[in-house]
Short mmCIF file of C-alpha atoms in Angstrom, two decimals:
data_model
loop_
_atom_site.label_atom_id
_atom_site.label_comp_id
_atom_site.label_asym_id
_atom_site.label_seq_id
_atom_site.Cartn_x
_atom_site.Cartn_y
_atom_site.Cartn_z
CA MET A 1 46.73 3.72 0.79
CA PHE A 2 44.30 2.50 3.39
CA ARG A 3 45.25 3.47 6.84
CA LYS A 4 45.32 0.79 9.50
CA LYS A 5 42.17 0.78 11.64
CA THR A 6 42.58 1.93 15.11
CA ALA A 7 40.95 0.41 18.16
CA GLU A 8 38.47 3.28 18.05
CA ASP A 9 37.57 2.57 14.44
CA ILE A 10 37.06 -1.20 15.26
CA ILE A 11 34.80 -0.28 18.19
CA VAL A 12 32.76 2.11 16.18
CA ASP A 13 32.22 -0.47 13.30
CA LEU A 14 31.37 -3.14 15.92
CA VAL A 15 28.67 -0.83 17.34
CA VAL A 16 27.29 -0.10 13.87
CA TYR A 17 27.25 -3.83 12.92
CA ILE A 18 25.55 -4.78 16.11
CA SER A 19 23.02 -2.03 15.79
CA LEU A 20 22.19 -3.02 12.32
CA ILE A 21 21.80 -6.56 13.21
CA PHE A 22 19.52 -5.68 16.08
CA VAL A 23 17.38 -3.46 13.85
CA GLY A 24 17.19 -6.23 11.24
CA ILE A 25 16.00 -8.83 13.79
CA VAL A 26 13.49 -6.37 15.27
CA THR A 27 12.05 -5.70 11.82
CA LEU A 28 12.01 -9.25 10.53
CA TYR A 29 10.92 -11.06 13.69
CA PRO A 30 7.22 -9.91 13.55
CA PHE A 31 6.68 -11.08 10.05
CA LEU A 32 8.52 -14.31 10.52
CA ASN A 33 6.39 -14.94 13.74
CA VAL A 34 3.25 -14.26 11.82
CA LEU A 35 4.37 -16.62 9.00
CA ALA A 36 5.09 -19.37 11.48
CA VAL A 37 1.76 -18.98 13.26
CA SER A 38 0.00 -19.16 9.88
CA PHE A 39 1.50 -22.60 9.12
CA ASN A 40 1.09 -23.85 12.62
CA ASP A 41 -1.81 -25.84 13.98
CA ALA A 42 -4.33 -23.61 15.72
CA LEU A 43 -4.62 -25.71 18.86
CA ASP A 44 -0.78 -25.89 19.22
CA THR A 45 -0.49 -22.06 18.75
CA VAL A 46 -2.85 -21.50 21.68
CA ARG A 47 -0.32 -23.28 23.91
CA GLY A 48 2.26 -20.54 23.04
CA GLY A 49 5.86 -20.96 22.33
CA ILE A 50 5.69 -20.34 18.48
CA TYR A 51 8.47 -17.91 17.37
CA ILE A 52 9.92 -18.05 13.89
CA TRP A 53 9.39 -21.75 12.99
CA PRO A 54 6.00 -23.81 13.06
CA ARG A 55 6.01 -26.59 15.67
CA LYS A 56 3.05 -28.43 14.10
CA TRP A 57 2.61 -27.86 10.35
CA THR A 58 -0.68 -27.50 8.85
CA LEU A 59 -2.43 -25.79 5.91
CA LYS A 60 -5.82 -25.63 7.65
CA ASN A 61 -5.50 -21.85 8.31
CA TYR A 62 -5.12 -21.32 4.54
CA GLU A 63 -7.77 -23.84 3.55
CA ILE A 64 -10.50 -21.77 5.18
CA ILE A 65 -9.44 -18.81 3.09
CA VAL A 66 -9.14 -20.68 -0.33
CA SER A 67 -12.30 -22.66 0.29
CA ASN A 68 -14.37 -19.46 0.09
CA PRO A 69 -15.61 -19.40 -3.53
CA GLN A 70 -15.88 -15.58 -3.47
CA ILE A 71 -12.22 -15.09 -2.64
CA TYR A 72 -11.04 -15.75 -6.24
CA ASN A 73 -13.35 -13.06 -7.83
CA ALA A 74 -12.50 -10.69 -5.05
CA ALA A 75 -8.80 -11.26 -5.72
CA LEU A 76 -9.36 -10.39 -9.35
CA VAL A 77 -11.34 -7.28 -8.49
CA SER A 78 -8.49 -6.14 -6.12
CA VAL A 79 -5.90 -6.77 -8.88
CA ALA A 80 -7.98 -4.81 -11.42
CA ARG A 81 -8.63 -2.01 -8.93
CA THR A 82 -5.07 -1.72 -7.87
CA VAL A 83 -3.62 -1.73 -11.47
CA LEU A 84 -6.17 0.55 -13.02
CA GLY A 85 -6.19 2.92 -9.92
CA THR A 86 -2.38 3.17 -9.88
CA VAL A 87 -2.09 3.99 -13.64
CA LEU A 88 -4.86 6.47 -13.62
CA GLY A 89 -3.66 7.96 -10.38
CA ILE A 90 -0.17 8.48 -11.80
CA ILE A 91 -1.57 10.16 -14.90
CA CYS A 92 -3.78 12.54 -12.98
CA THR A 93 -0.97 13.39 -10.60
CA MET A 94 1.43 14.20 -13.53
CA PHE A 95 -1.21 16.41 -15.10
CA VAL A 96 -1.72 18.38 -11.96
CA ALA A 97 1.86 18.42 -10.60
CA TYR A 98 3.49 19.64 -13.90
CA PRO A 99 1.58 22.93 -14.20
CA LEU A 100 1.91 23.60 -10.38
CA SER A 101 5.66 23.22 -10.76
CA ARG A 102 5.88 25.88 -13.43
CA LYS A 103 6.74 29.35 -12.03
CA ASP A 104 5.13 30.99 -15.01
CA PHE A 105 1.69 29.43 -14.13
CA VAL A 106 -0.34 32.41 -12.88
CA LEU A 107 -2.68 30.58 -10.63
CA ARG A 108 -0.02 28.41 -9.17
CA ARG A 109 -0.10 29.66 -5.54
CA PRO A 110 -3.95 29.90 -5.18
CA PHE A 111 -4.37 26.29 -6.59
CA SER A 112 -1.60 24.90 -4.47
CA ALA A 113 -3.07 26.55 -1.32
CA ILE A 114 -6.54 25.28 -2.00
CA MET A 115 -5.34 21.74 -2.70
CA VAL A 116 -3.15 21.64 0.32
CA LEU A 117 -6.21 22.32 2.48
CA THR A 118 -7.72 18.96 1.35
CA MET A 119 -4.87 17.33 3.16
CA TYR A 120 -6.00 18.62 6.44
CA PHE A 121 -9.82 18.98 6.19
CA GLY A 122 -12.40 16.37 4.93
CA ALA A 123 -16.20 16.65 4.60
CA GLY A 124 -16.94 13.54 6.59
CA LEU A 125 -18.51 10.21 5.72
CA ILE A 126 -22.14 11.30 5.30
CA PRO A 127 -21.47 14.12 2.83
CA THR A 128 -19.04 11.94 1.00
CA TYR A 129 -21.67 9.23 0.77
CA LEU A 130 -24.30 11.72 -0.54
CA LEU A 131 -21.77 13.11 -3.04
CA TYR A 132 -21.05 9.70 -4.36
CA ARG A 133 -24.86 8.88 -4.62
CA SER A 134 -25.40 12.09 -6.58
CA LEU A 135 -22.47 11.17 -8.97
CA GLY A 136 -23.94 7.72 -9.48
CA LEU A 137 -20.76 5.96 -8.08
CA LEU A 138 -22.50 3.82 -5.52
CA ASN A 139 -22.49 0.13 -6.27
CA THR A 140 -20.15 0.47 -9.24
CA PHE A 141 -16.49 -0.34 -9.73
CA TRP A 142 -15.63 3.32 -10.29
CA VAL A 143 -16.34 4.21 -6.68
CA TYR A 144 -12.98 2.59 -6.04
CA ILE A 145 -11.16 4.59 -8.81
CA VAL A 146 -12.62 8.01 -9.12
CA PRO A 147 -12.33 9.32 -5.54
CA ALA A 148 -8.67 8.21 -5.37
CA LEU A 149 -7.48 9.58 -8.67
CA LEU A 150 -5.67 12.44 -7.02
CA GLY A 151 -3.89 12.82 -3.68
CA MET A 152 -2.35 16.18 -2.76
CA PHE A 153 0.51 14.50 -1.03
CA ASN A 154 1.45 12.67 -4.14
CA VAL A 155 1.11 15.90 -6.16
CA VAL A 156 3.54 17.71 -3.75
CA VAL A 157 6.10 14.84 -4.01
CA VAL A 158 6.04 14.91 -7.91
CA ARG A 159 5.79 18.73 -8.09
CA SER A 160 8.90 19.08 -5.77
CA TYR A 161 10.84 16.49 -7.90
CA ILE A 162 9.99 18.36 -11.10
CA GLU A 163 11.11 21.66 -9.59
CA SER A 164 14.47 19.99 -8.80
CA LEU A 165 15.14 19.42 -12.52
CA PRO A 166 17.02 22.02 -14.62
CA SER A 167 14.70 24.62 -16.12
CA SER A 168 16.85 24.60 -19.26
CA LEU A 169 15.41 21.29 -20.27
CA ILE A 170 12.01 22.78 -20.72
CA GLU A 171 13.41 25.98 -22.31
CA SER A 172 15.41 23.96 -24.83
CA ALA A 173 12.31 21.76 -25.74
CA LYS A 174 10.26 24.90 -26.23
CA ILE A 175 12.91 26.30 -28.54
CA ASP A 176 12.74 23.15 -30.63
CA GLY A 177 9.00 23.55 -30.91
CA ALA A 178 7.74 20.90 -28.44
CA SER A 179 4.37 21.32 -27.00
CA GLU A 180 3.65 21.23 -23.15
CA PHE A 181 2.08 17.86 -23.66
CA ARG A 182 5.19 16.54 -25.35
CA ILE A 183 7.42 18.14 -22.77
CA LEU A 184 5.58 16.50 -19.99
CA TRP A 185 5.46 12.94 -21.34
CA GLN A 186 8.72 12.70 -23.21
CA ILE A 187 11.03 14.81 -21.18
CA ILE A 188 9.61 15.33 -17.72
CA PHE A 189 8.00 11.90 -17.14
CA PRO A 190 11.07 9.83 -17.85
CA LEU A 191 13.20 12.06 -15.57
CA THR A 192 10.68 11.76 -12.72
CA LEU A 193 10.54 7.94 -12.55
CA PRO A 194 11.95 7.76 -9.02
CA ALA A 195 9.04 10.06 -7.75
CA VAL A 196 6.52 8.17 -9.98
CA ALA A 197 7.59 4.90 -8.61
CA THR A 198 7.26 6.29 -5.05
CA ILE A 199 3.83 7.55 -5.56
CA ALA A 200 2.89 4.32 -7.55
CA LEU A 201 3.70 2.39 -4.42
CA PHE A 202 1.66 4.64 -2.12
CA ILE A 203 -1.36 4.50 -4.47
CA GLY A 204 -1.04 0.74 -5.14
CA VAL A 205 -0.82 -0.22 -1.43
CA GLY A 206 -3.63 2.13 -0.71
CA HIS A 207 -5.97 0.42 -3.22
CA TRP A 208 -4.84 -3.04 -2.28
CA ASN A 209 -5.38 -2.66 1.45
CA SER A 210 -8.68 -0.75 1.10
CA TRP A 211 -11.81 -2.61 2.37
CA PHE A 212 -13.97 0.01 4.22
CA ASP A 213 -15.06 1.63 0.99
CA VAL A 214 -16.41 -1.76 -0.19
CA TYR A 215 -18.39 -2.11 3.08
CA ILE A 216 -19.80 1.42 2.81
CA PHE A 217 -20.33 2.02 -0.86
CA ASN A 218 -20.51 -1.36 -2.51
CA SER A 219 -22.19 -3.70 0.00
CA GLN A 220 -25.00 -4.54 -2.39
CA ARG A 221 -22.59 -5.83 -5.12
CA PRO A 222 -20.85 -9.06 -4.11
CA ASP A 223 -19.36 -9.30 -7.50
CA LEU A 224 -17.42 -6.17 -6.80
CA SER A 225 -16.13 -7.30 -3.40
CA THR A 226 -12.36 -6.97 -2.92
CA LEU A 227 -9.77 -9.45 -1.40
CA GLN A 228 -9.35 -7.51 1.83
CA TYR A 229 -13.15 -7.16 2.35
CA GLU A 230 -13.59 -11.00 1.93
CA LEU A 231 -10.75 -11.73 4.27
CA GLN A 232 -12.38 -9.30 6.87
CA LYS A 233 -15.50 -11.22 6.52
CA ILE A 234 -13.76 -14.63 7.02
CA LEU A 235 -12.12 -13.31 10.19
CA ALA A 236 -15.50 -11.89 11.58
CA SER A 237 -17.12 -15.25 10.83
CA VAL A 238 -14.52 -17.26 12.62
CA SER A 239 -14.50 -14.93 15.60
CA MET A 240 -18.28 -15.07 15.76
CA GLN A 241 -18.29 -18.82 15.78
CA VAL A 242 -15.74 -18.88 18.65
CA GLY A 243 -17.76 -16.35 20.59
CA ARG A 244 -21.13 -18.10 20.19
CA ASN A 245 -20.06 -21.70 20.60
CA PRO A 246 -19.23 -22.66 24.26
CA ASP A 247 -17.81 -25.91 22.98
CA TYR A 248 -14.97 -24.24 21.26
CA GLN A 249 -12.51 -25.32 23.91
CA MET A 250 -9.17 -26.96 23.42
CA GLY A 251 -10.60 -30.45 23.40
CA ALA A 252 -13.31 -29.66 20.94
CA MET A 253 -10.72 -28.03 18.65
CA ALA A 254 -8.50 -31.01 18.72
CA GLU A 255 -11.23 -33.28 17.54
CA THR A 256 -12.62 -31.03 14.79
CA GLN A 257 -9.29 -29.41 13.81
CA GLN A 258 -10.95 -25.99 13.81
CA VAL A 259 -9.09 -22.69 13.38
CA THR A 260 -8.83 -19.81 15.74
CA PRO A 261 -9.09 -16.06 15.04
CA ASN A 262 -5.48 -15.66 15.77
CA SER A 263 -4.37 -18.35 13.21
CA VAL A 264 -6.72 -17.01 10.58
CA ARG A 265 -5.56 -13.60 11.11
CA ALA A 266 -1.98 -14.62 10.60
CA SER A 267 -2.76 -16.46 7.43
CA MET A 268 -4.72 -13.39 6.16
CA THR A 269 -1.86 -11.07 6.87
CA ILE A 270 0.48 -13.33 4.75
CA VAL A 271 -2.10 -13.55 1.95
CA ALA A 272 -2.62 -9.76 1.84
CA THR A 273 1.01 -8.81 2.21
CA ALA A 274 2.64 -11.35 -0.23
CA PRO A 275 1.71 -9.48 -3.43
CA ILE A 276 3.12 -6.03 -2.16
CA ILE A 277 6.34 -7.85 -0.89
CA MET A 278 6.83 -9.33 -4.28
CA VAL A 279 6.26 -5.93 -6.03
CA TYR A 280 8.33 -3.78 -3.69
CA PRO A 281 11.86 -4.96 -4.69
CA PHE A 282 11.13 -3.64 -8.20
CA LEU A 283 10.40 -0.13 -6.87
CA GLN A 284 12.79 -0.14 -3.95
CA ARG A 285 15.65 1.40 -5.86
CA TYR A 286 13.53 4.39 -6.76
CA PHE A 287 11.85 4.72 -3.44
CA VAL A 288 14.51 6.53 -1.35
CA LYS A 289 15.53 8.76 -4.23
CA GLY A 290 12.04 9.71 -4.93
CA LEU A 291 11.22 10.64 -1.31
CA THR A 292 14.54 12.56 -0.94
CA LEU A 293 14.44 14.68 -4.05
CA GLY A 294 10.47 14.92 -3.96
CA SER A 295 10.32 16.05 -0.31
CA VAL A 296 8.29 19.18 0.42
CA LYS A 297 10.06 22.35 -0.40
CA GLY A 298 9.19 26.07 0.03
CA GLU A 299 7.54 27.85 -2.71
#
């Protein structure tokens, strides 16, 4: 039997609902505002007053992006980089996290301590550049993949998740004659899907959003340019035109239907985030569980 709600219960529920509605509005409004600006005429946007619905519809902001012939090849490179980098990153993470989760691994603590140091200290840009050059990674596709194969934070998440599994699973598999490789991929891996989905999202978003490594390490290979780098170049080009041309006033914009950096930035944001938004719902059900059970625990 459900007890009748008291006035205090109703007040608490009302406060919770109002708080959730407020948080939802605060969370969604920036994205809806950017979406509205991206579909609104640039001149009209300068006047202000655009909130969650375009006042003067236009596709001009997107036309300047899709009219760039390099954008399509860059999108393919970004997709290939994201997919391949995520798959190989998961494999490498599993190969490292599994032995570090085993208490019978003699070098578990030294390796963990050494790898955790990499989370706090880096060599810097110049030593990194020299290292990549000595390895022959400069101006190649693999400069996107190899340096990002392993992240210690991802290893910690997966290792902690594996440690939360019953040790009897591994012991039973060993009694049945299963090898370590078979235990990892046929027993541990299916049980760690929440953690794997979590790090897959981290790795994939990192690859998809990256553009600075293209600028530093692959600037001489336009065919290996990524979507984010091309979008950055488009924004820089529009900003430079606005800065150099004194005739780029409101009147001139009305006649030539030009775009502004703000309108291009909004359309770039939508183009860049749309693929991640479409993928996220498939991983969301694993995300919270993976982070909760895979959180950092003491040795």
